[in-house]
Steps between C-alpha positions, in 0.01 A plus 500: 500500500555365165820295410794704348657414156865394544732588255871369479788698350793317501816724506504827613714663195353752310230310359440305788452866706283670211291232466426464897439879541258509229317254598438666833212739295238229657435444854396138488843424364770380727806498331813299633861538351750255534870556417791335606653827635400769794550823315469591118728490295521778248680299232641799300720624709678157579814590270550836766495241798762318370701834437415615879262777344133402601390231732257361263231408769153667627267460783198338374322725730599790267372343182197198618176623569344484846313197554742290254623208702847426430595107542902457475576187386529306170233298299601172372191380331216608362195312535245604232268261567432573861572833493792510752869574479773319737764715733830369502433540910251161367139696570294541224283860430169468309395791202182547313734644244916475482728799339778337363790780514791334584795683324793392317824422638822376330490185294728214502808550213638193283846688502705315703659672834232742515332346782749406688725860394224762439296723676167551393312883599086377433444535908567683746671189687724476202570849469600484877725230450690704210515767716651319784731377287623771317533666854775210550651565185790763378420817298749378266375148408341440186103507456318332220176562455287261241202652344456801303172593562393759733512244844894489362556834390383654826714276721829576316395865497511485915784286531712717264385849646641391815788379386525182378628325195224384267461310230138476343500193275153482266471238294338687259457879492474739817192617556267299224178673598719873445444661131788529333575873570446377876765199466742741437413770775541188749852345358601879558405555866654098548819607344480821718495274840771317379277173423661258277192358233521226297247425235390270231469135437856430605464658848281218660621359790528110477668440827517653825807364752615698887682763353410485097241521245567354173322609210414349163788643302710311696617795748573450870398797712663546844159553705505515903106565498304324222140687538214357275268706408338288237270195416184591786229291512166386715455247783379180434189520769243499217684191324510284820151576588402360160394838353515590127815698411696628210900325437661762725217394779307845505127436591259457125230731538291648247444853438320601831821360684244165625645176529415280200503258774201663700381806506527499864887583450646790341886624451696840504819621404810331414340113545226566268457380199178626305434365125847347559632821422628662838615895520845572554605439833432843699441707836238734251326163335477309829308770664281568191462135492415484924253767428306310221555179675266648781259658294442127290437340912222791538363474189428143577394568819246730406419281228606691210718405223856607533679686250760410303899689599574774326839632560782700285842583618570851443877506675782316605767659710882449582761644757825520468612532845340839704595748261364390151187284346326429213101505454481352190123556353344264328193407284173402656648089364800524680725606224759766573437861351792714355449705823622520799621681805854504645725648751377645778162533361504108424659420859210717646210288323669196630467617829132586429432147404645314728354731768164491317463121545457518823289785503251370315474222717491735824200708269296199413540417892360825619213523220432127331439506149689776414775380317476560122769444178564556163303272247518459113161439447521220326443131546816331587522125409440689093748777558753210624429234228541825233877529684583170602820525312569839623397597850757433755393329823821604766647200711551708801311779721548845426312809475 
């Protein structure tokens, strides 16, 4: 019997689970996943954990493939040359070729106290934490929650549907992705749930203490909960393993998602970096970007050229707590549209998504190489360089 192939995929997110269930379409592929935790972690609905509305974790026998070996542990180094990565247990696992999908998380913050005196939401061990802890904490107390994006608008949506005194502080304006006509649909449904938002330049927080958050007006907010819902970035695994990677430490790649490193390596979702021009941060881009990621690893093991991504964002969606949402559509460059969907009809396309995510993952499961998405046709790194001044690249996960 002839050797299998090994194939890597570190992290088991949605790019992580894509990829590895795609590549499943040939049978002399053995495909390992290795993620630091036992069940997946549908990252969308992290904000409704920490409001005691979802539990925000699935069995990866519902969504991995049969015959996908699932490794739990972490990966501390990558080791290109020999083809091996290292276990934090200290055993090392050898590839032919290495998926490098390991997700974003929260980054570190340069405003003081926020470390020490804020609770971040990126994963699901944070999330649990803030949901401990708001557990321990009065209905009455003060919540701040830092980030107006949709990580930050969803949070303070739970929190204040059940009860609780929010403030959402932006730094800039709510919702930046949101067209215009949007942005003011979502201060209304805020306002309805009793959310207190500051905007502008003048709303940024610049310290965080126990029980305050100062911002850079030079206003001192009681705050009992500080929840930070801003600033996410990448681990550092492909930096310490001596890797090629863009200032925020997001894998370079070029265009088929390969390593400019080797070719044996290629990246998905959030800790990609292709062109150094990464998508926004997403659920929908990190499964697009699994999917593609597999199909580059059997193109080269068929010995065919890979293609280069093409992927355009048609959506992004928003809830407001369980009654409302906003599916904001959008241009095939990830520009807002003067459309959109709200109410119930908005909340109900929310749902959609989110539920969607995992679906497709559970479809391409079932029947590998299934999985398709929207494309713009058009050849990215010259659509991009056209917009460089204009298309937005998110900081944080969403829709």
């Amino acid at each position: 019997m002839s050797k299998k192939i090994d194939v890597v995929v570190i992290g088991g997110g949605y790019a992580g689970v894509m990829a590895a269930n795609r590549l499943t379409q040939r049978d002399d592929v053995a495909v390992t996943v290795i993620n630091p935790r036992s069940a997946f972690v549908p990252r969308l609905r992290l904000h409704q954990l920490v409001g005691g509305t979802h539990d925000a974790v699935v069995d990866y026998t519902e969504v991995l493939a049969e015959g996908v070996r699932l490794v739990v542990d972490s990966v501390t180094r990558i080791d290109a040359a020999g083809r091996s990565v290292t276990l934090a247990e200290g055993r090392t696992v050898g590839y032919d070729y290495l998926v490098y999908a390991v997700g974003s998380g929260s980054a570190g913050s340069r405003v003081p106290g926020v470390d020490e005196f804020a609770y971040p939401i990126a994963t699901l061990e944070a999330a649990q934490r803030l949901r401990s802890v708001l557990y321990d904490t009065p209905m009455t107390a003060a919540v701040t929650v830092v980030g107006g994006g949709p990580t930050g608008i969803e949070t303070a949506a739970e929190l204040a549907e059940r009860g609780r005194a929010v403030t959402l502080v932006c730094g800039g304006v709510v919702g930046p992705y949101l067209h215009p006509r949007a942005r003011r649909t979502a201060r209304k449904y805020l306002a309805k749930l009793g959310i207190t938002v500051l905007e502008g330049p003048d709303a940024a927080v610049t310290a965080v203490t126990r029980d305050a958050v100062e911002l850079g007006d030079g206003r001192t907010l009681a705050s009992r909960v500080t929840i930070w819902a801003t600033g996410f970035g990448v681990p550092d695994l492909a930096v310490t393993s001596g890797l090629s990677t863009d200032a925020t430490g997001r894998l370079r790649t070029d265009e088929t998602l390969t390593s400019v490193d080797d070719e044996r390596i290629v990246a998905a979702g959030d800790s990609a970096a292709p062109s150094d021009l990464p998508f926004r941060m997403s659920a929908y881009a990190a499964g697009c970007l699994g999917a593609h990621a597999a199909d580059t690893v059997l193109n080269r093991i068929a010995g065919e050229r890979p293609a280069p991504i093409d992927l355009s964002f048609p959506a992004m969606c928003i809830s407001f707590g369980r009654g409302a949402g906003i599916f904001q559509l959008g241009h095939k460059d990830d520009t807002a549209m003067p459309l959109y969907f709200s109410g119930l009809a908005g909340k109900k396309l929310k749902e959609f998504s989110c539920a969607a995510s995992v679906e497709h993952l559970v479809n391409e499961a079932r029947k590998p190489g299934s999985h398709h998405w929207p494309k713009d046709g058009k050849h990215r790194p010259q659509l991009l360089r056209e917009q460089r001044g204009g298309a937005p690249v998110a900081a944080e996960p969403a829709v």
